[in-house]
Tab-separated table of C-alpha atoms in Angstrom:
chain	number	residue	atom	x	y	z
J	7	MET	CA	9.879	-79.313	136.376
J	8	LYS	CA	9.341	-76.148	138.427
J	9	ALA	CA	8.083	-73.920	135.622
J	10	ALA	CA	4.409	-73.481	134.886
J	11	MET	CA	3.747	-75.857	132.023
J	12	LYS	CA	-0.003	-76.176	131.477
J	13	THR	CA	-1.470	-79.540	130.503
J	14	LYS	CA	-5.134	-79.738	129.559
J	15	ALA	CA	-7.180	-82.566	128.112
J	16	SER	CA	-9.727	-82.007	125.362
J	17	LEU	CA	-12.435	-84.695	125.424
J	18	ILE	CA	-15.190	-84.967	122.785
J	19	VAL	CA	-17.801	-87.739	122.655
J	20	HIS	CA	-20.674	-88.090	120.152
J	21	ALA	CA	-23.814	-90.071	120.987
J	22	LYS	CA	-23.932	-91.582	117.475
J	23	PHE	CA	-20.606	-93.291	118.212
J	24	SER	CA	-20.966	-94.003	121.929
J	25	GLY	CA	-24.695	-94.181	122.621
J	26	GLU	CA	-26.974	-91.833	124.524
J	27	ASP	CA	-26.466	-93.781	127.753
J	28	VAL	CA	-22.767	-92.898	127.683
J	29	ILE	CA	-23.512	-89.202	127.154
J	30	GLN	CA	-25.858	-89.310	130.141
J	31	ALA	CA	-23.280	-91.082	132.315
J	32	LEU	CA	-20.658	-88.495	131.399
J	33	SER	CA	-23.071	-85.664	132.122
J	34	ASP	CA	-23.737	-87.119	135.571
J	35	VAL	CA	-20.025	-86.626	136.289
J	36	TYR	CA	-19.650	-83.218	134.595
J	37	PRO	CA	-23.017	-81.600	133.753
J	38	LYS	CA	-21.446	-78.612	131.964
J	39	GLY	CA	-20.095	-80.926	129.281
J	40	GLN	CA	-23.377	-81.977	127.695
J	41	ASP	CA	-24.488	-80.207	124.533
J	42	GLY	CA	-27.412	-82.100	123.022
J	43	ASP	CA	-26.154	-85.441	121.705
J	44	ARG	CA	-22.543	-84.382	122.221
J	45	PHE	CA	-20.320	-84.207	125.278
J	46	GLU	CA	-17.277	-81.934	125.320
J	47	CYS	CA	-14.968	-80.626	128.027
J	48	LEU	CA	-11.533	-79.099	128.533
J	49	LEU	CA	-10.074	-79.940	131.951
J	50	PRO	CA	-6.597	-79.932	133.495
J	51	TRP	CA	-4.801	-83.238	133.068
J	52	GLY	CA	-5.025	-85.073	136.382
J	53	ASP	CA	-8.305	-83.391	137.395
J	54	ALA	CA	-10.370	-85.922	139.385
J	55	ARG	CA	-13.427	-85.242	137.215
J	56	LEU	CA	-11.478	-86.039	134.057
J	57	MET	CA	-10.240	-89.308	135.534
J	58	ARG	CA	-13.846	-90.254	136.351
J	59	LEU	CA	-14.952	-89.380	132.806
J	60	LEU	CA	-12.251	-91.595	131.324
J	61	GLY	CA	-13.330	-94.335	133.720
J	62	VAL	CA	-16.893	-94.105	132.403
J	63	LEU	CA	-15.675	-94.447	128.827
J	64	ALA	CA	-13.429	-97.383	129.690
J	65	ALA	CA	-16.295	-99.120	131.500
J	66	HIS	CA	-18.327	-98.923	128.267
J	67	GLY	CA	-15.466	-100.416	126.247
J	68	LEU	CA	-14.721	-97.257	124.301
J	69	LYS	CA	-11.242	-96.285	123.165
J	70	PRO	CA	-9.919	-92.861	122.143
J	71	SER	CA	-9.172	-92.057	118.548
J	72	GLY	CA	-6.553	-89.532	119.599
J	73	PRO	CA	-5.812	-86.480	117.448
J	74	GLY	CA	-8.023	-86.132	114.395
J	75	PRO	CA	-11.689	-86.900	113.691
J	76	ALA	CA	-13.454	-89.483	115.809
J	77	SER	CA	-14.442	-92.748	114.132
J	78	PRO	CA	-17.286	-95.120	115.067
J	79	SER	CA	-17.043	-96.437	118.649
J	80	ASP	CA	-14.248	-93.940	119.364
J	81	TYR	CA	-14.046	-90.660	121.223
J	82	HIS	CA	-11.596	-87.826	120.714
J	83	LEU	CA	-8.904	-87.243	123.336
J	84	ALA	CA	-5.924	-84.919	123.094
J	85	ILE	CA	-3.745	-83.904	126.030
J	86	ASN	CA	-2.243	-80.567	125.096
J	87	ARG	CA	0.868	-79.060	126.647
J	88	THR	CA	1.504	-75.333	126.676
J	89	TYR	CA	4.976	-74.183	127.683
J	90	SER	CA	6.024	-70.966	129.368
J	91	ARG	CA	9.287	-69.252	128.469
J	92	ALA	CA	10.629	-70.478	131.816
J	93	ASP	CA	9.896	-74.073	130.740
J	94	LEU	CA	11.920	-73.569	127.581
J	95	HIS	CA	14.770	-71.813	129.424
J	96	GLU	CA	15.065	-74.659	131.940
J	97	ALA	CA	15.357	-77.431	129.333
J	98	ALA	CA	18.941	-78.470	128.601
J	99	TYR	CA	17.871	-79.730	125.158
J	100	LEU	CA	14.886	-79.112	122.899
J	101	THR	CA	13.415	-80.275	119.644
J	102	PHE	CA	11.957	-77.751	117.221
J	103	GLN	CA	10.146	-77.198	113.951
J	104	SER	CA	9.777	-74.106	111.812
J	105	LYS	CA	6.401	-72.388	111.726
J	106	THR	CA	7.043	-71.893	108.002
J	107	LEU	CA	6.259	-75.094	106.117
J	108	LEU	CA	7.817	-75.717	102.718
J	109	TYR	CA	5.819	-77.621	100.099
J	110	ASP	CA	6.682	-79.602	96.965
J	111	VAL	CA	10.035	-80.571	98.503
J	112	ARG	CA	11.760	-83.850	97.662
J	113	ARG	CA	15.170	-85.496	97.769
J	114	ASP	CA	17.190	-86.608	94.789
J	115	GLU	CA	18.736	-90.066	94.711
J	116	ASP	CA	21.960	-88.618	96.076
J	117	GLY	CA	20.080	-87.222	99.092
J	118	THR	CA	20.072	-83.565	97.994
J	119	ILE	CA	16.934	-81.619	98.904
J	120	ARG	CA	15.201	-80.132	95.876
J	121	LEU	CA	13.127	-76.952	96.356
J	122	ARG	CA	10.791	-75.034	94.071
J	123	SER	CA	11.638	-71.387	93.509
J	124	ASP	CA	7.951	-70.399	93.396
J	125	ARG	CA	7.486	-71.867	96.903
J	126	LEU	CA	10.315	-69.824	98.447
J	127	LYS	CA	8.885	-66.681	99.988
J	128	SER	CA	10.814	-63.447	100.062
J	129	GLY	CA	12.677	-63.024	103.336
J	130	LEU	CA	12.547	-66.746	104.216
J	131	ASP	CA	15.208	-67.520	106.822
J	132	LEU	CA	14.207	-70.939	108.128
J	133	GLY	CA	11.632	-73.483	106.967
J	134	SER	CA	10.617	-77.083	107.633
J	135	ALA	CA	9.570	-79.740	105.140
J	136	LYS	CA	8.443	-83.348	105.582
J	137	THR	CA	8.392	-82.898	109.405
J	138	THR	CA	12.144	-83.244	109.933
J	139	TRP	CA	13.913	-81.531	107.017
J	140	LEU	CA	15.231	-78.048	107.795
J	141	VAL	CA	16.168	-75.371	105.258
J	142	VAL	CA	17.924	-72.101	106.112
J	143	SER	CA	18.898	-69.055	104.097
J	144	ASP	CA	22.463	-68.288	103.170
J	145	ARG	CA	22.321	-65.429	105.706
J	146	VAL	CA	21.405	-67.736	108.589
J	147	LYS	CA	23.996	-70.277	107.478
J	148	GLY	CA	26.684	-67.588	107.740
J	149	LEU	CA	25.532	-66.557	111.223
J	150	MET	CA	25.488	-70.154	112.443
J	151	GLU	CA	28.942	-70.856	111.052
J	152	HIS	CA	30.263	-67.743	112.770
J	153	GLN	CA	28.716	-68.944	116.044
J	154	GLY	CA	30.487	-72.291	115.680
J	155	LEU	CA	27.481	-74.457	116.554
J	156	VAL	CA	28.804	-77.927	117.341
J	157	HIS	CA	27.751	-80.715	114.924
J	158	ALA	CA	25.640	-78.358	112.776
J	159	VAL	CA	26.124	-79.298	109.103
J	160	PHE	CA	24.987	-77.526	105.932
J	161	ARG	CA	24.267	-79.234	102.620
J	162	GLN	CA	23.555	-77.599	99.309
J	163	THR	CA	20.030	-77.687	97.882
J	164	ARG	CA	18.828	-77.711	94.302
J	165	ILE	CA	16.204	-75.311	92.983
J	166	ASP	CA	13.463	-76.117	90.466
J	167	GLY	CA	11.306	-73.536	88.738
J	168	PRO	CA	10.932	-71.382	85.647
J	169	ALA	CA	14.167	-70.773	83.795
J	170	GLY	CA	14.107	-67.119	84.746
J	171	GLY	CA	15.654	-64.753	87.235
J	172	ALA	CA	13.799	-66.101	90.280
J	173	THR	CA	15.418	-69.505	89.897
J	174	ARG	CA	18.874	-68.043	89.300
J	175	ARG	CA	18.555	-65.799	92.373
J	176	SER	CA	17.527	-68.821	94.484
J	177	GLU	CA	20.496	-70.994	93.512
J	178	GLY	CA	22.908	-71.131	96.419
J	179	ALA	CA	20.620	-69.022	98.621
J	180	PHE	CA	19.209	-71.933	100.673
J	181	TRP	CA	20.868	-74.775	102.523
J	182	GLU	CA	19.730	-77.880	104.317
J	183	LEU	CA	20.514	-77.628	108.036
J	184	THR	CA	21.279	-81.032	109.514
J	185	SER	CA	23.786	-82.732	111.812
J	186	ASP	CA	26.532	-85.325	111.585
J	187	LEU	CA	25.706	-86.634	115.080
J	188	ILE	CA	23.100	-89.346	115.662
J	189	LEU	CA	21.949	-89.668	119.267
J	190	PRO	CA	21.458	-92.970	121.125
J	191	PRO	CA	17.939	-94.458	121.092
J	192	MET	CA	15.346	-92.701	123.214
J	193	GLY	CA	14.386	-94.137	126.566
J	194	PRO	CA	10.954	-94.916	127.990
J	195	PRO	CA	8.203	-93.830	127.822
J	196	ALA	CA	8.953	-93.217	124.115
J	197	ARG	CA	7.052	-95.613	121.869
J	198	PHE	CA	6.692	-95.850	118.098
J	199	ILE	CA	3.344	-96.744	116.551
J	200	HIS	CA	2.921	-97.814	112.920
J	201	GLY	CA	1.121	-95.071	111.041
J	202	ARG	CA	-1.311	-97.442	109.297
J	203	THR	CA	-1.678	-100.583	111.428
J	204	GLY	CA	-1.350	-99.104	114.935
J	205	ALA	CA	1.152	-101.816	115.886
J	206	GLU	CA	4.211	-100.936	117.951
J	207	VAL	CA	7.442	-100.969	115.943
J	208	PRO	CA	11.111	-100.580	116.922
J	209	GLY	CA	12.723	-97.166	116.742
J	210	ASP	CA	14.932	-98.182	113.810
J	211	SER	CA	11.989	-99.315	111.673
J	212	ASP	CA	11.858	-98.066	108.104
J	213	GLU	CA	8.069	-98.268	108.219
J	214	PRO	CA	6.189	-94.968	108.713
J	215	PHE	CA	5.516	-94.567	112.415
J	216	ILE	CA	4.217	-92.027	114.905
J	217	PHE	CA	6.158	-91.008	118.000
J	218	ARG	CA	4.098	-91.234	121.201
J	219	GLU	CA	4.656	-91.368	124.965
J	220	GLY	CA	3.627	-94.676	126.488
J	221	VAL	CA	1.543	-97.484	125.073
J	222	ASP	CA	-1.415	-97.516	127.414
J	223	ILE	CA	-4.320	-95.117	127.078
J	224	PRO	CA	-4.125	-92.210	127.595
J	225	GLY	CA	-0.361	-92.009	127.224
J	226	TYR	CA	-0.514	-92.023	123.416
J	227	TYR	CA	-1.988	-88.618	123.085
J	228	PHE	CA	0.213	-85.997	124.709
J	229	LEU	CA	0.703	-83.105	122.283
J	230	PRO	CA	3.416	-82.215	121.666
J	231	THR	CA	5.192	-85.459	122.399
J	232	GLU	CA	8.371	-85.014	124.448
J	233	PRO	CA	11.491	-87.051	123.657
J	234	HIS	CA	12.982	-88.817	126.687
J	235	TYR	CA	16.639	-89.772	127.137
J	236	ASP	CA	18.530	-91.540	129.861
J	237	GLU	CA	21.034	-89.050	131.272
J	238	ASP	CA	24.027	-91.379	130.909
J	239	ALA	CA	23.089	-92.361	127.347
J	240	LEU	CA	22.780	-88.734	126.299
J	241	ARG	CA	26.078	-87.840	127.960
J	242	SER	CA	27.784	-90.599	125.955
J	243	ALA	CA	26.996	-88.695	122.748
J	244	GLY	CA	29.348	-85.897	123.801
J	245	PRO	CA	28.770	-82.133	123.535
J	246	PHE	CA	26.556	-80.909	120.714
J	247	ASP	CA	24.431	-77.960	119.645
J	248	LEU	CA	22.520	-79.870	116.992
J	249	ALA	CA	21.961	-83.602	116.620
J	250	LEU	CA	19.428	-85.993	115.100
J	251	THR	CA	17.439	-88.698	116.813
J	252	PHE	CA	18.313	-92.314	116.100
J	253	GLU	CA	14.607	-92.835	115.430
J	254	LYS	CA	13.506	-91.792	111.932
J	255	ILE	CA	10.034	-90.472	112.657
J	256	ALA	CA	7.343	-90.992	109.970
J	257	GLY	CA	9.525	-93.318	107.925
J	258	GLY	CA	13.175	-94.024	107.239
J	259	TYR	CA	13.567	-91.605	104.334
J	260	LEU	CA	12.721	-88.588	106.514
J	261	GLY	CA	15.639	-88.955	108.919
J	262	GLY	CA	15.625	-88.122	112.613
J	263	LEU	CA	14.111	-85.268	114.569
J	264	PRO	CA	16.476	-82.355	115.273
J	265	ILE	CA	17.563	-82.042	118.913
J	266	CYS	CA	19.325	-78.840	119.910
J	267	SER	CA	21.132	-77.382	122.897
J	268	GLN	CA	20.157	-74.330	124.882
J	269	ARG	CA	23.092	-72.604	123.152
J	270	PHE	CA	21.388	-73.201	119.776
J	271	ARG	CA	18.166	-71.705	121.134
J	272	ARG	CA	20.107	-68.710	122.492
J	273	PHE	CA	21.519	-68.194	119.008
J	274	CYS	CA	17.937	-68.142	117.671
J	275	ILE	CA	16.886	-65.620	120.317
J	276	ASP	CA	19.842	-63.351	119.609
J	277	ASN	CA	19.146	-63.415	115.867
J	278	SER	CA	15.347	-62.956	116.015
J	279	LEU	CA	14.617	-66.524	114.933
J	280	GLU	CA	13.130	-67.923	118.133
J	281	HIS	CA	9.577	-66.782	117.393
J	282	LYS	CA	9.739	-68.529	114.006
J	283	LEU	CA	10.030	-71.954	115.635
J	284	TYR	CA	7.889	-74.324	117.691
J	285	TRP	CA	9.900	-75.585	120.678
J	286	THR	CA	9.415	-78.749	122.748
J	287	PRO	CA	11.588	-79.595	125.773
J	288	VAL	CA	13.538	-82.852	125.780
J	289	ARG	CA	13.315	-84.764	129.059
J	290	VAL	CA	16.613	-86.020	130.468
J	291	ASP	CA	15.772	-88.759	132.964
J	292	ARG	CA	18.118	-89.520	135.811
J	293	ARG	CA	18.359	-93.089	136.985
J	294	SER	CA	17.065	-93.829	140.465
J	295	GLN	CA	19.757	-93.725	143.114
J	296	ALA	CA	17.941	-96.390	145.182
């Protein structure tokens, strides 16, 4: 990719988990990182010093805990990606999530999303719940229908709350945004790790799992994780502006991640919605011509 994506690794090691000898060995490689009984650094991914630091940790038999608090005998490693607007413009497809999170959301037995009126903020246009569920206002639904976004589907929601005016005003004002197109399975290096056991599971597992890139350390811990698709497999799905992944991230009941076209993103830009979303490029991998 030609655009200036920045990838930096955050490394944190505590002596009480690793031992003082490890802290000293790390400090020999990167003296600026030592802070008492703690070692911490932020370096570009691929920096020779970072590779040496990871080598020290591997030599002592330590493994990263990844995102979240470190646990005994672990160290914290997160490889964070920051995208420029050029990165996002160059991606043919993207995945996204609303910066507005909706709480106390559930599905009825018939699959209908149920919202609480007291959790719906005034002026809400687009929100995310349970990682993959998307809810849009009636206004945004109308704009999207007018745009004719391919494979975008809207489903009615139900509203819970006090039996007063707020609930009545909310009825019919919010819709689930989803798709009737399921994409083919992702390609490598996509891997799916059981949320409790850490074991690798297939992409169609109904068990709760975490989406990562690669199995070997440090491939687990790129943030955000980028979906990968084989070019021919993605082309076989046909044209779309919104689709869902075959893989049901975090458990079968949540459904797939939304994958959108650049046309969908352009719609969001034109209607002042782009800044309300987190965007991650989808990688379309071309098979070797060799």
